[in-house]
Coordinates of C-alpha atoms and ligand atoms in Angstrom, one line a residue:
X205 CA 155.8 42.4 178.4
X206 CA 154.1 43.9 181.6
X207 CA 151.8 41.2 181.8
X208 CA 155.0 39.0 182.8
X209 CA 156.8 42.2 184.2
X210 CA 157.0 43.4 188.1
X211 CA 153.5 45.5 189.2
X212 CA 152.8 47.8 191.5
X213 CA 154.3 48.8 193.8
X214 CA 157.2 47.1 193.3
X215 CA 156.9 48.6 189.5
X216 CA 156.9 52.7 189.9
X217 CA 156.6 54.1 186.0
X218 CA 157.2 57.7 187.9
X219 CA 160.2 56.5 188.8
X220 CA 162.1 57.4 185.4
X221 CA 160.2 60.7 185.3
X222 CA 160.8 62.5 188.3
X223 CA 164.0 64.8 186.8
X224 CA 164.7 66.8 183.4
X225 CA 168.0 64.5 183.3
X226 CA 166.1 61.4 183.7
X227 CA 163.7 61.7 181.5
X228 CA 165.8 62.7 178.9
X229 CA 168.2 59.8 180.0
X230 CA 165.1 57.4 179.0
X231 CA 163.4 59.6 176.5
X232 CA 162.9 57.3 173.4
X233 CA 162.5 59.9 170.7
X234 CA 164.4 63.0 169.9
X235 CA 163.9 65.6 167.0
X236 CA 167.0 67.5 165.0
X237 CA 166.7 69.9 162.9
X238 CA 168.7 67.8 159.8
X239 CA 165.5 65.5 159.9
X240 CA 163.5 68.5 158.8
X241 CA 163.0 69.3 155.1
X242 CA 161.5 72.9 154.6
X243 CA 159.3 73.3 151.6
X244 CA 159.6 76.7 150.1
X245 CA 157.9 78.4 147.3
X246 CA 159.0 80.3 143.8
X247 CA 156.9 82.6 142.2
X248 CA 157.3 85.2 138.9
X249 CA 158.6 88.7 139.6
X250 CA 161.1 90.3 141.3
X251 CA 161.4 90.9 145.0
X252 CA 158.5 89.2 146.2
X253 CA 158.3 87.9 149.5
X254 CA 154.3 87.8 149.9
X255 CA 153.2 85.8 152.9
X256 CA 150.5 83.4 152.4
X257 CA 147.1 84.1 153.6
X258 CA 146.5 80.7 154.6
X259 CA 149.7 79.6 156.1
X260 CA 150.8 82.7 158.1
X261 CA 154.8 82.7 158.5
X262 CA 154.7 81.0 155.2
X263 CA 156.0 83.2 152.3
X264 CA 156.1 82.9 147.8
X265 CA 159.6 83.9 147.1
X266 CA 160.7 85.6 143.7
X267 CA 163.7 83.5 142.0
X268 CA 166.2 86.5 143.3
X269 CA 165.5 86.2 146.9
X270 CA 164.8 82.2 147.4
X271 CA 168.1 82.3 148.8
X272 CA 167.1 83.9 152.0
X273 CA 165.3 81.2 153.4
X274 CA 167.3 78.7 152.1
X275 CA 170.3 80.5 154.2
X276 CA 168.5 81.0 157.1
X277 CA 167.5 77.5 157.2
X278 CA 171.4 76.0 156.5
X279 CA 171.8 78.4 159.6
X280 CA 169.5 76.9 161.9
X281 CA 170.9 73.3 161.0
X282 CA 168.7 72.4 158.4
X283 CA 170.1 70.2 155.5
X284 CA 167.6 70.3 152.8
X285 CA 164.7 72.0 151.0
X286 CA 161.9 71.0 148.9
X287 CA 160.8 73.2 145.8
X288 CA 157.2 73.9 144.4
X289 CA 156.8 76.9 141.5
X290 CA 154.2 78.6 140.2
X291 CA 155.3 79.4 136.4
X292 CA 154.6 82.2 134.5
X293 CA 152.3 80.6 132.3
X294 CA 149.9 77.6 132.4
X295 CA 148.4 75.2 129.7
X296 CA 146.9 71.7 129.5
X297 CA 150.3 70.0 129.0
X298 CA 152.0 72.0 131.3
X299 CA 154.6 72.8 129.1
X300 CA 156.6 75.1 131.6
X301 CA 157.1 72.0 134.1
X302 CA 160.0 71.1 132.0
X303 CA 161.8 74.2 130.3
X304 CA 164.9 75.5 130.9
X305 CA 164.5 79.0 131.8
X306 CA 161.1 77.3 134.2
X307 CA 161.0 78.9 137.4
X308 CA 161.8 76.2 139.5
X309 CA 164.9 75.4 137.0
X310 CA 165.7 79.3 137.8
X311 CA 165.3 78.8 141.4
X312 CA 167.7 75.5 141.4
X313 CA 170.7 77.7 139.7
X314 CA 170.5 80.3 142.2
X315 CA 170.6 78.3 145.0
X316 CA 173.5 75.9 143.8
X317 CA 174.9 79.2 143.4
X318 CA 174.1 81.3 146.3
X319 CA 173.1 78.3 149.4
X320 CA 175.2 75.2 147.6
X321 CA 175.3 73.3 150.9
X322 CA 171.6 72.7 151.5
X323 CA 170.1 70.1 149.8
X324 CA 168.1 70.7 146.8
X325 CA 164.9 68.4 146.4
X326 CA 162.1 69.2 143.8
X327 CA 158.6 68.4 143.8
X328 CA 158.0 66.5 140.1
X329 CA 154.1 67.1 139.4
X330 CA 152.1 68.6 136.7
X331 CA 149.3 70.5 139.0
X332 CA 151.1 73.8 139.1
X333 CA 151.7 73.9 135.6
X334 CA 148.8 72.7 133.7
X335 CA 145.3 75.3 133.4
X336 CA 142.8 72.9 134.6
X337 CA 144.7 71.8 137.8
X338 CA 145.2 68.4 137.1
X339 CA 148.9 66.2 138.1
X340 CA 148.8 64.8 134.4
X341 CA 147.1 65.6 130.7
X342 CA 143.7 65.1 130.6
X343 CA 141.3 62.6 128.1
X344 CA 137.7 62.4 128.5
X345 CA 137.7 64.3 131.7
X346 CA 140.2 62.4 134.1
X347 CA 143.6 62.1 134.0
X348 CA 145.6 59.8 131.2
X349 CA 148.1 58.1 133.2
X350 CA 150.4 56.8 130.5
X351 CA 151.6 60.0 128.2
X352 CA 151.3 62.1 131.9
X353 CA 154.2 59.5 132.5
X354 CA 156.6 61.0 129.7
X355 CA 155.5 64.3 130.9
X356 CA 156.9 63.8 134.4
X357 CA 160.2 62.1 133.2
X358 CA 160.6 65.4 131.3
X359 CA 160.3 67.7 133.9
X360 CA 162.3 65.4 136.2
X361 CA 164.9 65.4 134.1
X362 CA 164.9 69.0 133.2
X363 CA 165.1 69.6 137.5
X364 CA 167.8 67.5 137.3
X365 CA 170.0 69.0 134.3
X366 CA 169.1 72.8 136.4
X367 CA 170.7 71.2 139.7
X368 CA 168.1 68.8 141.7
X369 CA 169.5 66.7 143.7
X370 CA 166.4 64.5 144.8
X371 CA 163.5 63.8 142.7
X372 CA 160.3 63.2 144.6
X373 CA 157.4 63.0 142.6
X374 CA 153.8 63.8 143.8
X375 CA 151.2 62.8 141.3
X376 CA 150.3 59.1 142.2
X377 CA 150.5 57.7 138.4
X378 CA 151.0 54.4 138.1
X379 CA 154.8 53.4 137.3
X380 CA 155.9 57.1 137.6
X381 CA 158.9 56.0 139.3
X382 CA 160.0 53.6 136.8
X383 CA 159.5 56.4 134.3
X384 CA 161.5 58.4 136.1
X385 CA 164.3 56.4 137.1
X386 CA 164.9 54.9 133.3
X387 CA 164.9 59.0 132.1
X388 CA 167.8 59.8 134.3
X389 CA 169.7 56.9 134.2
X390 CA 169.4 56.4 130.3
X391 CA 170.8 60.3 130.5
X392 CA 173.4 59.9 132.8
X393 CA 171.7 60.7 136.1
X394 CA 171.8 57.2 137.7
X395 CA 173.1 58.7 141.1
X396 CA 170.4 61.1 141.9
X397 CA 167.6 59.6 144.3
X398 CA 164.3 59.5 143.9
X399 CA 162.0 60.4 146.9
X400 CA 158.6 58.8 146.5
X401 CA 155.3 60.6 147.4
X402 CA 154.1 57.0 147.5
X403 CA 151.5 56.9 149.9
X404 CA 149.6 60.3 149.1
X405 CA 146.0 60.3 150.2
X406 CA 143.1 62.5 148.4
X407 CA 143.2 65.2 151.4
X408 CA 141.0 68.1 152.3
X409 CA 144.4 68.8 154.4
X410 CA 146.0 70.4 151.2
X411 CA 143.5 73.0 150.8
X412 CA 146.2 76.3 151.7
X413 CA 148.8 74.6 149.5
X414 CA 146.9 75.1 146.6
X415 CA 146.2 78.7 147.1
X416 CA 149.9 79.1 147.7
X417 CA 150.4 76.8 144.6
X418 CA 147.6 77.9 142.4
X419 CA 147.3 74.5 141.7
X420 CA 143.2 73.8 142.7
X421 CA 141.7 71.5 140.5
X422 CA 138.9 73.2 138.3
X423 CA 137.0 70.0 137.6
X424 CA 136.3 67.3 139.6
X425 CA 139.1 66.4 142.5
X426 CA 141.9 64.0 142.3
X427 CA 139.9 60.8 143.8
X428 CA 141.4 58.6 140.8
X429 CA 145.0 59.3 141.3
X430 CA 145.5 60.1 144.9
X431 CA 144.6 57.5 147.6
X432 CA 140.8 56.8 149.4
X433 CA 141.2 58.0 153.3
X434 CA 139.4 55.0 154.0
X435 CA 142.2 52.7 152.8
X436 CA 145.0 51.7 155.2
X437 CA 146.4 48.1 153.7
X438 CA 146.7 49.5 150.0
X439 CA 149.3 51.9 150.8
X440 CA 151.6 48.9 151.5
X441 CA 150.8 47.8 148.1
X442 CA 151.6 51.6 146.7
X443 CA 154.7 51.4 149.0
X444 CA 155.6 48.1 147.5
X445 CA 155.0 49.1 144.0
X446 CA 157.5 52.0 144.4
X447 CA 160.4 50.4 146.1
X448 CA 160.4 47.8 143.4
X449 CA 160.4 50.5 140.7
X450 CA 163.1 51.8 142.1
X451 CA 162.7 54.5 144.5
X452 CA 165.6 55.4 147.0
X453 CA 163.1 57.2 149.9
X454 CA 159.5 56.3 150.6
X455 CA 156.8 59.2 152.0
X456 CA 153.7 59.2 153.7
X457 CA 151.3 62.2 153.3
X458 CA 149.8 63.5 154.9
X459 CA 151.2 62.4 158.3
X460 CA 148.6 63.3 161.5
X461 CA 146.0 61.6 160.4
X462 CA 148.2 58.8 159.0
X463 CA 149.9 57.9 161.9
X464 CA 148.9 54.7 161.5
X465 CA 150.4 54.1 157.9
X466 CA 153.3 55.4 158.8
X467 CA 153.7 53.1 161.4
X468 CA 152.8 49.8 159.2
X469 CA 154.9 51.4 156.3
X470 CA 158.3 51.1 159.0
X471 CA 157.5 47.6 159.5
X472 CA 157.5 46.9 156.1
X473 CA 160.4 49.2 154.8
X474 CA 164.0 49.6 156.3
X475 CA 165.4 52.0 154.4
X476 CA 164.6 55.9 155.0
X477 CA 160.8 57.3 155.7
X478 CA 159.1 60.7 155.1
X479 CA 156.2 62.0 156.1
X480 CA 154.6 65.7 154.6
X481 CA 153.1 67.7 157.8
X482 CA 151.0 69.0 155.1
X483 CA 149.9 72.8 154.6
X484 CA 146.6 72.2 156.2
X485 CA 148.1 70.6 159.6
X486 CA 150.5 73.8 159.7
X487 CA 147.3 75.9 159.4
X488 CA 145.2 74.5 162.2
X489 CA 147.7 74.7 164.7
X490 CA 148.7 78.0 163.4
X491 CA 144.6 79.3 163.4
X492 CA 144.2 77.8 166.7
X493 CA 147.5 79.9 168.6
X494 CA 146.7 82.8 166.8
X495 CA 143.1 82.8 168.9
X496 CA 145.5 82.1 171.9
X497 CA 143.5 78.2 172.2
X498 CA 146.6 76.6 172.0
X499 CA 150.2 76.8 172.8
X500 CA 152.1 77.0 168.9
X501 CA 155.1 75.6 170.2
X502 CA 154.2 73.1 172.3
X503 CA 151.3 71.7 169.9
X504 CA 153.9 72.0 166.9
X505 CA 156.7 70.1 168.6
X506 CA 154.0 67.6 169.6
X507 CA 153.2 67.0 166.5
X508 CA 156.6 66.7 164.7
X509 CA 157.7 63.9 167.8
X510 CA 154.4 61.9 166.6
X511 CA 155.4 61.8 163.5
X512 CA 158.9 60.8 164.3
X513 CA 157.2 58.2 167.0
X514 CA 155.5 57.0 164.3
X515 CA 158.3 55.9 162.7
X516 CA 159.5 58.4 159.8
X517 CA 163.3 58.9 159.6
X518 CA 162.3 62.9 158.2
X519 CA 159.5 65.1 158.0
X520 CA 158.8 67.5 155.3
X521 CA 157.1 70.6 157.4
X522 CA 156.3 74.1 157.3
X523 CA 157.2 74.3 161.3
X524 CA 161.0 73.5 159.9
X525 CA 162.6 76.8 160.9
X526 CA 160.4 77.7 163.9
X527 CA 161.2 74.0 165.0
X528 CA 164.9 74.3 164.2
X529 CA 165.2 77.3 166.7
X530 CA 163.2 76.3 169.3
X531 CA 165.1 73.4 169.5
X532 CA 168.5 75.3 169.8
X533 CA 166.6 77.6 172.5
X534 CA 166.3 74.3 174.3
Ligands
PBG259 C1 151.4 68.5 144.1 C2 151.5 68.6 145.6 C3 150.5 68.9 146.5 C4 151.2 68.9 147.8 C5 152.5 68.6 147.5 N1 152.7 68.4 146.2 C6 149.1 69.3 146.3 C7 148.1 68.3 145.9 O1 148.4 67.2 145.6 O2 147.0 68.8 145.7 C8 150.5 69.3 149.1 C9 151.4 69.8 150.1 C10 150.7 70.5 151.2 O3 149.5 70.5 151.4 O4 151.5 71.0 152.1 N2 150.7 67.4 143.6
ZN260 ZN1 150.0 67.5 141.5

């Protein structure tokens, strides 16, 4: 286009920035606080709110107070939350990712209770519930994709029956959304959505998550499952794979240094687009203003518009409620 287009000086790009008014006349991208989806965290006990070592601001919340955040964020003009819990108990099938009385189940009925107007999305994955840290049941020392696959329909249905209203599963098993999709319709859930973690790469980037998670591998990594950071063209074939299985929502993790799948992931896709600004990305900017190196604000907002730039309709981010207000601050 400019190579056909008028040049200097007859072309002056300053020209549309020289006011606030005009540049927010011609501004292309804007963020709001509904586009944000704040994770949160559920832990045993009772009045915990313990802040997270690794991601300071970020906080585990005991079943009876997960409604705090969850208010303050419907507050700010957030619309929806994602859920992650740490259960009581572990084993190798994870056999508290899908009981009644889980924690995240507990969680789900308090906040339909207590916060019923913001969005309730849970994380479907086996990593927080099984003892060797894996997203599915182990054979011969890697993951066994098929039976992990009844195992996530299970717990996805079980979110579901406590009061999920999005499914977004995070393991990477083949046809996990399939699996998914048939358990709640074949139970009478055909009108809840399923949010798919479809392009999740194998990321150093999760690193505090899993301390706030408890949910570190302890064998080998997750290089089988989740996706090589070298590869860029096969998360159109995981995107691909998804949609036809039947997911609603598509998500891109982590985002920064994914920009560019996002971006080719829009082209391909027209209907809605997540990224996860993942716990590590939250974490470096959060390390770097605590030294005083950068400015929080002003690197986190960057951040959240590249994402959006990029081409994602929402963001999942731990910024969520320091973004919502500094947006209404102006
Ligand atoms: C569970 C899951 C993880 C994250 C979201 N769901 C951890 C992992 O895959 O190891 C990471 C989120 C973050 O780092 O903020 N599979
Ligand atoms: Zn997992």
């Amino acid at each position: 286009m400019s190579a056909t287009g008028a040049r200097f000086p007859t072309l002056r790009l300053r020209r549309l920035r020289s006011s606030p008014a005009i540049r927010d006349l011609v501004r292309e991208t804007w963020l709001r606080p509904e586009m944000f989806v704040l994770p949160l965290f559920v832990v045993p006990g009772e009045g915990v709110k313990d802040e997270i070592p690794s991601m300071p601001g970020q906080f585990r919340w005991s079943v009876d107070r997960i409604a705090e955040p969850a208010a303050e964020a419907l507050e700010l003009g957030l619309k929806s939350l994602i859920l992650f819990g740490v259960p009581e108990a572990k084993d190798a099938r994870g056999s508290d990712a899908d009981i009644d009385d889980g924690i995240v189940q507990r969680a789900l009925r308090v906040l339909a209770e207590q916060v019923p107007d913001i969005l309730r999305i849970t994380d479907v994955c086996l990593c927080e519930y099984t003892d060797h840290g894996h997203c599915g049941l182990i054979r011969d020392e890697d993951v066994d994709n098929d039976p992990t696959l009844v195992r996530l329909a299970q717990e996805a249905l079980s979110h579901v029956r406590a009061g999920a209203q999005v499914i977004a599963p995070s393991d990477m098993m083949d046809g996990r959304v399939a699996a998914i999709r048939m358990a709640l319709d074949d139970s009478g859930h055909a009108s809840i959505p399923i949010l798919s973690y479809a392009a999740k790469y194998c990321s150093g980037y999760y690193g505090p998550f899993r301390d706030a998670a408890d949910s570190a591998p302890s064998f080998g990594d997750r290089t089988t499952y989740q996706m090589d950071p070298a590869n860029g063209r096969e998360a159109l074939r995981e995107v691909d794979e998804d949609i036809a299985e039947g997911a609603d929502m598509i998500m891109v993790k982590p985002a920064l240094a994914y920009l560019d799948v996002v971006r080719e992931v829009r082209r391909s896709w027209d209907g809605p687009l997540f990224a996860y600004n993942v716990s590590g990305e939250y974490a470096m900017v959060k390390a770097a203003a605590e030294r005083g190196w950068i400015d929080e604000r002003r690197v986190a907002m960057e951040n959240l518009l590249s994402i959006a730039r990029a081409g994602a309709d929402g963001i999942l981010t731990y910024h969520a409620l320091d973004a919502a207000r500094w947006l209404k601050d102006g």
